[in-house]
Amino acid sequence: MGHTISRRGLLQGAAGVAAASTLAGCAMGGDDAEDDAKGETSASNPLGVKEDAPLEVVIFNGGFGEEYAKAHEAMYRQRHPQAEIKHSATQQIAETLQPRFVAGDPPDVVNNSGGSQIDFNGLVSQGALADLGELLDAPSLDDPDTKVRDTLLPGIVDVGSYDGKFLSLNYAYSAYGIWYSQKLFEAKGWAYPRTWDDMIALCKQIKAAGIAPWTYPGKHARYMSWPILAAAGKMGGLDVIKAIDNLEPNAWKHDAVKAAAEAYYQLAVDGYLQPGAEGMDHVQSQTEWCRGKAAFVSCGSWLENEQKAVTPPDFRMAVAPTPSLTTSDKMPYEAFRGTGSEPFVVPSKGKNVRGGLEYLRVMLSRQGAADFTRKVSSLTCVRGSSEGIDLGPGLTSVTGLIDASKGTAFTWLYSSYYRKLERERVDAASAELYAKRITAAQWCDKIQKSADEFAQDPAIKKYKRA
């Protein structure tokens, strides 16, 4: 996966390997600690930043690099010229910062990302993160009459909330859906299917044309659990997703989940999956797709950047929502899974918590967000911040997806709360499903059994999604 880990639902990586056990066993101070640096609040300084308080920012130096952060720091310095800013970047977030959290001497802003991110469950349970609620209610940098919370895309607050507190700002925005080549579809006279019946009918045509209808990464088969859950949520409503997030009994056996699993299992049964995909990783399957060997692939909006080295210049990749399963789905066809990634936190024991909140407010300005998109070819969680920027075909399609959804985007949080449930159990069950080693009903049973194990394990901290 290499550097691309920073772009794929990083809050889902809620377990920082070795960091988890160490953090869980070390008290790091509660979130009721008052920061040392606090200044006077005013219209121009609503969060009460102490003007000469130093600010320390630590960035995960992954796929997005660190240059975007230097631009944000320059914006902060313009607003608070007396503040000295200490910037550093590392790929070893947990190894570098875990001892500092334990010692009560963390930085003021941390981009807690990458394969070595610090375990969120440990940070949350120890009260090591400042509540960002005050940031949400502060006026945005661009319009004093608009709160920061009203500038964010749907789902950003949900995915960064634990036990009802907003603790993590997931700055990048990932839209998930089914991807296809506009060039191929126009050449063949195909239209993207809005219903599942139309999908199966089109798959038949695609296969007859000598192209595999779908490819998928059999080594990371959870990619194909995403359209199942998206279709289930659209069919049965958000309560179906919330039941899964809350580890409720039989949540994975809901009629909508069963129907969605049966639908996507049909792709395997009817021979609509690319031969050999079972042994491919995500890059291999996506490369096959870029080469025109398959028509559809399930992925998130990092796909364009991840595949830029092998995508033909006239390929014109596009993304669409999962097709509606029935004519009476509770969500519209346009609804899709959209969520944040690339988490930023303000440690509660930082010396300049106010400055940390203000730094995030700077990041959430239209200038700060647009600069990020220009530098790293990724959307941010800020509404409309990509307007006027020359985007590639894929990201242009993503913005169209967001606009068409009219606020109906949704997401699930079980993969954030309980990373191993998705990364190990759902991943393994999905590999068996698409290889036809188990049926759709057995897939539901298998994952439900795993979810029950997590629910009953007293060592695993539980979260409740309202």
CSV table of C-alpha atoms in Angstrom, one decimal:
chain,number,residue,atom,x,y,z
A,1,MET,CA,0.0,0.0,0.0
A,2,GLY,CA,3.0,2.2,0.5
A,3,HIS,CA,2.4,5.9,0.9
A,4,THR,CA,-1.2,5.7,-0.1
A,5,ILE,CA,-2.3,4.7,3.4
A,6,SER,CA,-2.7,8.3,4.3
A,7,ARG,CA,-5.5,8.7,1.8
A,8,ARG,CA,-7.7,5.8,2.6
A,9,GLY,CA,-10.0,6.3,5.5
A,10,LEU,CA,-7.3,6.8,8.1
A,11,LEU,CA,-9.5,7.2,11.0
A,12,GLN,CA,-10.5,3.6,10.2
A,13,GLY,CA,-6.9,2.8,11.2
A,14,ALA,CA,-7.9,3.2,14.8
A,15,ALA,CA,-5.3,0.8,16.2
A,16,GLY,CA,-1.7,2.0,16.2
A,17,VAL,CA,-0.2,-1.5,16.5
A,18,ALA,CA,2.3,-1.3,19.4
A,19,ALA,CA,0.9,2.0,20.5
A,20,ALA,CA,-2.4,0.6,21.6
A,21,SER,CA,-1.3,-1.5,24.5
A,22,THR,CA,1.2,1.0,25.8
A,23,LEU,CA,-1.1,3.9,25.7
A,24,ALA,CA,-3.9,2.0,27.3
A,25,GLY,CA,-1.7,1.3,30.3
A,26,CYS,CA,-0.4,4.8,30.8
A,27,ALA,CA,-2.3,7.7,32.2
A,28,MET,CA,-2.0,10.7,30.0
A,29,GLY,CA,-4.1,13.3,31.8
A,30,GLY,CA,-7.7,14.2,31.4
A,31,ASP,CA,-9.3,16.6,29.0
A,32,ASP,CA,-10.3,18.9,31.8
A,33,ALA,CA,-6.8,20.4,32.0
A,34,GLU,CA,-6.7,24.1,31.3
A,35,ASP,CA,-4.1,25.1,28.8
A,36,ASP,CA,-1.4,27.5,29.9
A,37,ALA,CA,-1.8,29.9,26.9
A,38,LYS,CA,-5.0,31.9,26.8
A,39,GLY,CA,-5.5,35.4,25.6
A,40,GLU,CA,-8.4,37.8,25.3
A,41,THR,CA,-11.3,36.9,23.0
A,42,SER,CA,-12.5,39.3,20.4
A,43,ALA,CA,-14.2,39.4,17.0
A,44,SER,CA,-10.8,38.8,15.4
A,45,ASN,CA,-9.7,36.3,18.0
A,46,PRO,CA,-12.8,34.4,18.9
A,47,LEU,CA,-10.9,31.4,20.4
A,48,GLY,CA,-8.8,33.6,22.7
A,49,VAL,CA,-5.3,32.8,21.3
A,50,LYS,CA,-2.5,34.2,23.3
A,51,GLU,CA,-0.7,36.2,20.7
A,52,ASP,CA,2.9,35.4,21.7
A,53,ALA,CA,2.3,31.7,22.6
A,54,PRO,CA,4.5,29.3,20.7
A,55,LEU,CA,2.7,26.6,18.6
A,56,GLU,CA,4.1,23.2,17.8
A,57,VAL,CA,2.7,21.2,14.9
A,58,VAL,CA,3.6,17.6,14.0
A,59,ILE,CA,2.6,16.3,10.6
A,60,PHE,CA,2.4,12.8,9.2
A,61,ASN,CA,4.8,12.8,6.3
A,62,GLY,CA,2.9,10.3,4.0
A,63,GLY,CA,1.2,10.6,0.7
A,64,PHE,CA,0.2,14.2,1.2
A,65,GLY,CA,3.7,15.3,2.3
A,66,GLU,CA,4.2,18.3,4.6
A,67,GLU,CA,4.3,21.3,2.2
A,68,TYR,CA,0.6,22.0,2.6
A,69,ALA,CA,1.1,22.3,6.4
A,70,LYS,CA,3.8,24.9,5.9
A,71,ALA,CA,1.3,26.9,4.0
A,72,HIS,CA,-1.2,26.6,6.8
A,73,GLU,CA,1.5,27.6,9.3
A,74,ALA,CA,2.3,30.7,7.2
A,75,MET,CA,-1.4,31.7,7.4
A,76,TYR,CA,-1.4,31.2,11.1
A,77,ARG,CA,1.7,33.3,11.4
A,78,GLN,CA,0.0,36.1,9.4
A,79,ARG,CA,-2.8,36.2,11.9
A,80,HIS,CA,-0.5,35.8,15.0
A,81,PRO,CA,2.8,37.3,14.0
A,82,GLN,CA,4.3,37.1,17.5
A,83,ALA,CA,3.8,33.4,17.7
A,84,GLU,CA,6.9,31.2,17.0
A,85,ILE,CA,5.9,28.0,15.2
A,86,LYS,CA,7.8,24.7,15.5
A,87,HIS,CA,7.1,22.4,12.6
A,88,SER,CA,8.2,18.8,12.2
A,89,ALA,CA,7.1,15.8,10.1
A,90,THR,CA,7.5,12.1,10.5
A,91,GLN,CA,6.1,8.8,9.3
A,92,GLN,CA,6.6,7.4,12.9
A,93,ILE,CA,3.8,9.2,14.7
A,94,ALA,CA,3.3,6.7,17.5
A,95,GLU,CA,7.0,6.0,18.1
A,96,THR,CA,7.8,9.8,18.1
A,97,LEU,CA,4.9,11.1,20.1
A,98,GLN,CA,3.6,8.3,22.3
A,99,PRO,CA,6.3,9.0,25.0
A,100,ARG,CA,5.4,12.7,24.9
A,101,PHE,CA,1.7,12.0,25.4
A,102,VAL,CA,2.6,9.7,28.4
A,103,ALA,CA,4.9,12.4,29.8
A,104,GLY,CA,2.2,15.1,29.5
A,105,ASP,CA,4.2,17.1,27.0
A,106,PRO,CA,2.5,16.6,23.6
A,107,PRO,CA,2.6,19.0,20.7
A,108,ASP,CA,-0.3,21.5,20.2
A,109,VAL,CA,-1.5,20.0,16.8
A,110,VAL,CA,-0.9,16.4,15.6
A,111,ASN,CA,-1.7,14.9,12.3
A,112,ASN,CA,-2.3,11.4,13.8
A,113,SER,CA,-2.2,9.4,10.6
A,114,GLY,CA,-0.5,6.6,8.8
A,115,GLY,CA,0.2,3.0,9.6
A,116,SER,CA,2.0,4.1,12.8
A,117,GLN,CA,-0.7,6.4,14.1
A,118,ILE,CA,-1.4,6.4,17.8
A,119,ASP,CA,-4.4,4.3,18.8
A,120,PHE,CA,-7.5,6.5,18.9
A,121,ASN,CA,-9.2,4.2,21.4
A,122,GLY,CA,-6.2,4.7,23.8
A,123,LEU,CA,-6.2,8.5,23.3
A,124,VAL,CA,-9.9,8.8,23.8
A,125,SER,CA,-10.1,6.5,26.9
A,126,GLN,CA,-7.3,8.4,28.6
A,127,GLY,CA,-8.8,11.9,27.9
A,128,ALA,CA,-5.7,12.9,25.9
A,129,LEU,CA,-7.6,14.8,23.2
A,130,ALA,CA,-9.1,18.3,23.5
A,131,ASP,CA,-12.8,18.6,22.7
A,132,LEU,CA,-13.1,20.5,19.4
A,133,GLY,CA,-16.7,21.5,20.0
A,134,GLU,CA,-15.6,25.1,20.7
A,135,LEU,CA,-14.0,25.1,17.2
A,136,LEU,CA,-17.2,24.0,15.6
A,137,ASP,CA,-19.2,26.8,17.2
A,138,ALA,CA,-16.6,29.5,16.4
A,139,PRO,CA,-17.1,31.8,13.4
A,140,SER,CA,-15.4,30.7,10.3
A,141,LEU,CA,-12.4,32.6,9.1
A,142,ASP,CA,-14.2,33.6,5.9
A,143,ASP,CA,-17.6,34.7,7.3
A,144,PRO,CA,-18.1,35.8,10.9
A,145,ASP,CA,-21.8,35.0,10.5
A,146,THR,CA,-21.1,31.4,9.6
A,147,LYS,CA,-20.0,28.9,12.2
A,148,VAL,CA,-17.2,26.5,11.4
A,149,ARG,CA,-19.5,23.5,11.7
A,150,ASP,CA,-21.7,24.9,8.9
A,151,THR,CA,-18.8,25.0,6.5
A,152,LEU,CA,-18.1,21.2,6.8
A,153,LEU,CA,-19.3,18.4,4.5
A,154,PRO,CA,-21.8,15.9,5.9
A,155,GLY,CA,-20.4,13.2,8.1
A,156,ILE,CA,-17.2,15.0,9.2
A,157,VAL,CA,-18.4,15.6,12.7
A,158,ASP,CA,-19.8,12.0,13.0
A,159,VAL,CA,-16.6,10.3,12.0
A,160,GLY,CA,-14.5,12.4,14.4
A,161,SER,CA,-16.8,12.0,17.4
A,162,TYR,CA,-16.3,9.6,20.3
A,163,ASP,CA,-18.7,9.3,23.2
A,164,GLY,CA,-20.5,12.4,21.9
A,165,LYS,CA,-17.4,14.6,21.8
A,166,PHE,CA,-15.8,15.9,18.6
A,167,LEU,CA,-12.2,15.0,19.1
A,168,SER,CA,-10.7,14.5,15.6
A,169,LEU,CA,-10.9,16.7,12.5
A,170,ASN,CA,-10.6,14.4,9.5
A,171,TYR,CA,-9.4,17.0,7.0
A,172,ALA,CA,-9.4,15.2,3.7
A,173,TYR,CA,-12.7,14.0,2.3
A,174,SER,CA,-13.1,10.6,0.6
A,175,ALA,CA,-16.2,9.7,-1.5
A,176,TYR,CA,-16.8,6.0,-2.1
A,177,GLY,CA,-18.6,4.6,-5.0
A,178,ILE,CA,-18.4,2.5,-8.2
A,179,TRP,CA,-15.8,3.7,-10.7
A,180,TYR,CA,-15.9,3.4,-14.5
A,181,SER,CA,-14.3,4.9,-17.6
A,182,GLN,CA,-16.5,7.5,-19.4
A,183,LYS,CA,-14.5,7.0,-22.6
A,184,LEU,CA,-15.3,3.2,-22.6
A,185,PHE,CA,-19.0,3.7,-21.7
A,186,GLU,CA,-19.5,6.4,-24.4
A,187,ALA,CA,-17.7,4.2,-27.0
A,188,LYS,CA,-19.9,1.3,-26.2
A,189,GLY,CA,-23.1,3.2,-25.7
A,190,TRP,CA,-23.5,2.1,-22.1
A,191,ALA,CA,-25.2,4.1,-19.4
A,192,TYR,CA,-24.3,3.7,-15.7
A,193,PRO,CA,-27.1,1.6,-14.1
A,194,ARG,CA,-29.2,3.3,-11.4
A,195,THR,CA,-30.9,0.1,-10.3
A,196,TRP,CA,-29.5,-3.4,-9.5
A,197,ASP,CA,-31.6,-5.0,-12.2
A,198,ASP,CA,-30.0,-2.6,-14.7
A,199,MET,CA,-26.6,-3.4,-13.3
A,200,ILE,CA,-27.0,-7.1,-13.9
A,201,ALA,CA,-28.4,-6.5,-17.4
A,202,LEU,CA,-25.4,-4.3,-18.2
A,203,CYS,CA,-23.0,-6.8,-16.8
A,204,LYS,CA,-24.3,-9.3,-19.3
A,205,GLN,CA,-23.7,-6.9,-22.2
A,206,ILE,CA,-20.2,-6.0,-20.9
A,207,LYS,CA,-19.2,-9.7,-20.6
A,208,ALA,CA,-20.5,-10.3,-24.1
A,209,ALA,CA,-18.2,-7.5,-25.3
A,210,GLY,CA,-15.3,-9.5,-24.0
A,211,ILE,CA,-14.6,-7.3,-21.0
A,212,ALA,CA,-14.9,-8.4,-17.3
A,213,PRO,CA,-17.8,-6.4,-15.8
A,214,TRP,CA,-16.1,-6.1,-12.4
A,215,THR,CA,-12.6,-6.4,-10.9
A,216,TYR,CA,-11.7,-6.3,-7.2
A,217,PRO,CA,-8.8,-6.7,-4.9
A,218,GLY,CA,-9.2,-10.2,-3.6
A,219,LYS,CA,-6.3,-9.6,-1.1
A,220,HIS,CA,-8.2,-6.6,0.3
A,221,ALA,CA,-11.7,-7.9,-0.3
A,222,ARG,CA,-13.2,-5.4,2.2
A,223,TYR,CA,-13.2,-3.0,-0.7
A,224,MET,CA,-16.2,-5.0,-1.9
A,225,SER,CA,-17.9,-4.9,1.5
A,226,TRP,CA,-18.3,-1.2,1.0
A,227,PRO,CA,-20.9,-1.3,-1.8
A,228,ILE,CA,-22.8,-4.0,0.1
A,229,LEU,CA,-23.1,-1.8,3.2
A,230,ALA,CA,-23.8,1.3,1.1
A,231,ALA,CA,-26.6,-0.5,-0.7
A,232,ALA,CA,-27.9,-1.9,2.6
A,233,GLY,CA,-28.0,1.6,4.1
A,234,LYS,CA,-29.7,3.0,1.1
A,235,MET,CA,-32.3,0.3,1.1
A,236,GLY,CA,-33.0,0.1,4.9
A,237,GLY,CA,-32.0,3.6,6.1
A,238,LEU,CA,-29.3,4.9,8.4
A,239,ASP,CA,-30.7,2.9,11.3
A,240,VAL,CA,-29.3,-0.2,9.6
A,241,ILE,CA,-25.9,1.3,9.6
A,242,LYS,CA,-26.1,2.6,13.1
A,243,ALA,CA,-27.1,-0.9,14.4
A,244,ILE,CA,-23.9,-2.2,12.8
A,245,ASP,CA,-21.8,0.6,14.3
A,246,ASN,CA,-23.3,-0.1,17.8
A,247,LEU,CA,-22.6,-3.8,17.6
A,248,GLU,CA,-26.3,-4.6,18.0
A,249,PRO,CA,-27.4,-8.3,17.9
A,250,ASN,CA,-28.3,-9.4,14.4
A,251,ALA,CA,-27.4,-6.1,12.9
A,252,TRP,CA,-25.5,-7.9,10.1
A,253,LYS,CA,-28.5,-10.1,9.5
A,254,HIS,CA,-30.9,-7.3,8.8
A,255,ASP,CA,-33.0,-7.9,5.7
A,256,ALA,CA,-31.4,-5.0,3.9
A,257,VAL,CA,-27.9,-6.3,4.6
A,258,LYS,CA,-29.0,-9.8,3.4
A,259,ALA,CA,-30.5,-8.4,0.3
A,260,ALA,CA,-27.3,-6.3,-0.5
A,261,ALA,CA,-25.1,-9.3,0.1
A,262,GLU,CA,-27.2,-11.5,-2.1
A,263,ALA,CA,-27.0,-8.8,-4.9
A,264,TYR,CA,-23.2,-8.5,-4.9
A,265,TYR,CA,-22.8,-12.3,-4.4
A,266,GLN,CA,-24.6,-12.6,-7.7
A,267,LEU,CA,-21.6,-11.0,-9.4
A,268,ALA,CA,-19.5,-14.0,-8.4
A,269,VAL,CA,-22.2,-16.6,-9.1
A,270,ASP,CA,-23.0,-15.2,-12.6
A,271,GLY,CA,-19.3,-14.9,-13.6
A,272,TYR,CA,-19.2,-11.1,-13.7
A,273,LEU,CA,-15.9,-10.9,-11.7
A,274,GLN,CA,-12.6,-10.7,-13.5
A,275,PRO,CA,-10.8,-14.1,-13.5
A,276,GLY,CA,-7.8,-13.9,-11.3
A,277,ALA,CA,-9.0,-11.0,-9.2
A,278,GLU,CA,-9.1,-13.2,-6.2
A,279,GLY,CA,-5.3,-13.0,-6.0
A,280,MET,CA,-4.9,-9.3,-6.8
A,281,ASP,CA,-4.1,-6.5,-4.4
A,282,HIS,CA,-5.7,-3.1,-4.8
A,283,VAL,CA,-3.1,-1.6,-7.1
A,284,GLN,CA,-3.1,-4.7,-9.4
A,285,SER,CA,-6.9,-4.7,-9.8
A,286,GLN,CA,-7.1,-1.0,-10.3
A,287,THR,CA,-4.4,-1.2,-12.9
A,288,GLU,CA,-6.3,-3.9,-14.7
A,289,TRP,CA,-9.3,-1.6,-14.7
A,290,CYS,CA,-7.3,1.3,-16.0
A,291,ARG,CA,-6.1,-0.9,-18.9
A,292,GLY,CA,-9.7,-1.6,-19.9
A,293,LYS,CA,-9.8,-5.2,-18.7
A,294,ALA,CA,-12.8,-4.6,-16.5
A,295,ALA,CA,-15.6,-2.0,-16.5
A,296,PHE,CA,-16.2,-1.4,-12.7
A,297,VAL,CA,-14.2,-1.2,-9.6
A,298,SER,CA,-15.2,-0.2,-6.0
A,299,CYS,CA,-12.9,2.4,-4.5
A,300,GLY,CA,-12.7,5.8,-2.8
A,301,SER,CA,-11.8,9.1,-4.2
A,302,TRP,CA,-8.0,8.6,-3.7
A,303,LEU,CA,-8.2,6.4,-6.8
A,304,GLU,CA,-7.3,9.0,-9.4
A,305,ASN,CA,-4.1,10.1,-7.5
A,306,GLU,CA,-3.2,6.5,-6.7
A,307,GLN,CA,-3.4,5.4,-10.4
A,308,LYS,CA,-2.1,8.5,-12.1
A,309,ALA,CA,1.0,6.8,-13.3
A,310,VAL,CA,-0.9,4.1,-15.3
A,311,THR,CA,-4.1,5.8,-16.3
A,312,PRO,CA,-4.4,6.6,-20.0
A,313,PRO,CA,-4.8,10.3,-20.7
A,314,ASP,CA,-8.2,10.0,-22.3
A,315,PHE,CA,-9.6,7.4,-19.8
A,316,ARG,CA,-11.8,9.9,-18.0
A,317,MET,CA,-12.5,8.0,-14.8
A,318,ALA,CA,-15.8,8.7,-13.1
A,319,VAL,CA,-17.6,7.7,-9.9
A,320,ALA,CA,-21.2,6.9,-9.3
A,321,PRO,CA,-23.3,5.8,-6.3
A,322,THR,CA,-24.1,2.2,-5.7
A,323,PRO,CA,-27.3,1.3,-7.7
A,324,SER,CA,-30.6,1.3,-5.8
A,325,LEU,CA,-31.6,-2.3,-4.8
A,326,THR,CA,-35.3,-1.6,-5.0
A,327,THR,CA,-37.8,1.0,-6.1
A,328,SER,CA,-38.7,1.7,-2.4
A,329,ASP,CA,-35.2,2.2,-1.0
A,330,LYS,CA,-35.3,4.6,2.0
A,331,MET,CA,-32.4,6.7,0.6
A,332,PRO,CA,-32.3,8.1,-2.9
A,333,TYR,CA,-30.1,6.7,-5.7
A,334,GLU,CA,-27.9,9.8,-5.3
A,335,ALA,CA,-26.9,9.0,-1.7
A,336,PHE,CA,-23.4,7.7,-1.3
A,337,ARG,CA,-20.8,7.0,1.4
A,338,GLY,CA,-18.7,10.0,2.1
A,339,THR,CA,-16.4,10.4,5.0
A,340,GLY,CA,-13.3,12.2,6.3
A,341,SER,CA,-9.8,10.9,6.5
A,342,GLU,CA,-6.4,12.3,7.6
A,343,PRO,CA,-7.2,13.0,11.2
A,344,PHE,CA,-5.9,16.1,13.1
A,345,VAL,CA,-6.1,16.4,16.9
A,346,VAL,CA,-5.3,18.9,19.5
A,347,PRO,CA,-3.9,17.2,22.6
A,348,SER,CA,-5.6,18.3,25.8
A,349,LYS,CA,-2.2,18.6,27.6
A,350,GLY,CA,-0.7,20.8,24.9
A,351,LYS,CA,0.8,24.0,26.1
A,352,ASN,CA,-1.2,26.0,23.5
A,353,VAL,CA,-4.6,24.4,23.2
A,354,ARG,CA,-6.2,27.7,22.0
A,355,GLY,CA,-3.6,28.0,19.3
A,356,GLY,CA,-4.2,24.4,18.3
A,357,LEU,CA,-7.9,25.1,17.8
A,358,GLU,CA,-7.1,28.3,15.9
A,359,TYR,CA,-4.7,26.4,13.6
A,360,LEU,CA,-7.5,24.0,12.7
A,361,ARG,CA,-9.8,27.1,12.0
A,362,VAL,CA,-7.1,28.4,9.6
A,363,MET,CA,-7.0,25.0,7.9
A,364,LEU,CA,-10.8,25.1,7.5
A,365,SER,CA,-10.7,28.5,5.7
A,366,ARG,CA,-11.5,28.4,2.0
A,367,GLN,CA,-7.9,29.6,1.3
A,368,GLY,CA,-6.4,26.9,3.5
A,369,ALA,CA,-8.6,24.2,2.0
A,370,ALA,CA,-8.1,25.3,-1.6
A,371,ASP,CA,-4.3,25.4,-1.1
A,372,PHE,CA,-4.4,21.8,0.2
A,373,THR,CA,-6.4,20.6,-2.8
A,374,ARG,CA,-4.0,22.3,-5.2
A,375,LYS,CA,-0.9,20.8,-3.6
A,376,VAL,CA,-2.1,17.2,-3.0
A,377,SER,CA,-4.9,16.6,-5.5
A,378,SER,CA,-7.4,15.7,-2.7
A,379,LEU,CA,-10.7,17.3,-1.6
A,380,THR,CA,-11.0,18.6,1.9
A,381,CYS,CA,-13.9,18.5,4.3
A,382,VAL,CA,-14.7,22.1,3.6
A,383,ARG,CA,-17.8,22.7,1.4
A,384,GLY,CA,-17.2,24.2,-2.0
A,385,SER,CA,-13.5,24.8,-1.4
A,386,SER,CA,-12.5,23.2,-4.7
A,387,GLU,CA,-14.5,25.8,-6.8
A,388,GLY,CA,-12.3,27.4,-9.4
A,389,ILE,CA,-9.5,24.8,-9.1
A,390,ASP,CA,-8.5,22.8,-12.1
A,391,LEU,CA,-9.3,19.2,-11.0
A,392,GLY,CA,-8.7,16.0,-12.8
A,393,PRO,CA,-11.6,14.0,-14.3
A,394,GLY,CA,-11.9,11.8,-11.2
A,395,LEU,CA,-12.1,14.6,-8.7
A,396,THR,CA,-14.4,16.6,-11.0
A,397,SER,CA,-16.7,13.5,-10.9
A,398,VAL,CA,-16.5,13.4,-7.1
A,399,THR,CA,-17.6,17.0,-6.8
A,400,GLY,CA,-20.5,16.2,-9.1
A,401,LEU,CA,-21.3,13.2,-6.9
A,402,ILE,CA,-21.3,15.4,-3.8
A,403,ASP,CA,-23.5,18.1,-5.4
A,404,ALA,CA,-26.0,15.6,-6.8
A,405,SER,CA,-26.4,14.0,-3.4
A,406,LYS,CA,-27.9,17.2,-1.9
A,407,GLY,CA,-26.7,16.4,1.6
A,408,THR,CA,-27.7,12.7,1.6
A,409,ALA,CA,-24.2,11.4,2.0
A,410,PHE,CA,-23.7,9.0,4.9
A,411,THR,CA,-21.1,6.8,6.4
A,412,TRP,CA,-20.5,4.0,8.9
A,413,LEU,CA,-18.2,4.2,12.0
A,414,TYR,CA,-17.7,0.6,13.0
A,415,SER,CA,-14.5,0.5,11.0
A,416,SER,CA,-13.3,3.5,13.0
A,417,TYR,CA,-14.4,2.2,16.4
A,418,TYR,CA,-13.3,-1.4,15.8
A,419,ARG,CA,-10.6,-1.4,13.1
A,420,LYS,CA,-9.9,-5.1,13.4
A,421,LEU,CA,-13.5,-6.0,12.8
A,422,GLU,CA,-13.3,-4.6,9.3
A,423,ARG,CA,-9.6,-5.2,8.5
A,424,GLU,CA,-9.5,-8.8,9.6
A,425,ARG,CA,-13.0,-10.3,10.0
A,426,VAL,CA,-15.0,-8.5,7.3
A,427,ASP,CA,-12.0,-8.6,5.0
A,428,ALA,CA,-11.7,-12.4,5.3
A,429,ALA,CA,-15.4,-13.1,5.0
A,430,SER,CA,-15.6,-10.9,1.9
A,431,ALA,CA,-12.7,-12.8,0.3
A,432,GLU,CA,-14.6,-16.1,0.9
A,433,LEU,CA,-17.9,-14.6,-0.4
A,434,TYR,CA,-16.5,-13.4,-3.7
A,435,ALA,CA,-14.5,-16.6,-4.2
A,436,LYS,CA,-17.9,-18.5,-3.8
A,437,ARG,CA,-16.6,-20.4,-0.8
A,438,ILE,CA,-19.5,-19.1,1.3
A,439,THR,CA,-23.0,-17.8,0.5
A,440,ALA,CA,-24.4,-14.4,1.2
A,441,ALA,CA,-26.3,-15.7,4.2
A,442,GLN,CA,-23.1,-17.3,5.5
A,443,TRP,CA,-21.3,-14.0,5.0
A,444,CYS,CA,-23.9,-12.3,7.2
A,445,ASP,CA,-23.7,-15.0,9.8
A,446,LYS,CA,-19.9,-15.0,9.9
A,447,ILE,CA,-19.6,-11.3,10.3
A,448,GLN,CA,-22.4,-11.2,12.9
A,449,LYS,CA,-20.6,-13.8,15.0
A,450,SER,CA,-17.4,-11.7,14.8
A,451,ALA,CA,-19.3,-8.5,15.8
A,452,ASP,CA,-20.8,-10.4,18.8
A,453,GLU,CA,-17.3,-11.4,19.9
A,454,PHE,CA,-16.3,-7.7,19.8
A,455,ALA,CA,-19.4,-6.7,21.7
A,456,GLN,CA,-18.8,-9.3,24.4
A,457,ASP,CA,-15.1,-8.6,24.9
A,458,PRO,CA,-14.7,-6.5,28.0
A,459,ALA,CA,-11.2,-5.4,27.0
A,460,ILE,CA,-12.6,-3.5,24.0
A,461,LYS,CA,-13.9,0.0,24.7
A,462,LYS,CA,-17.4,0.4,23.2
A,463,TYR,CA,-18.8,3.5,21.5
A,464,LYS,CA,-22.4,4.4,21.0
A,465,ARG,CA,-23.5,6.2,17.8
A,466,ALA,CA,-26.7,8.1,18.4
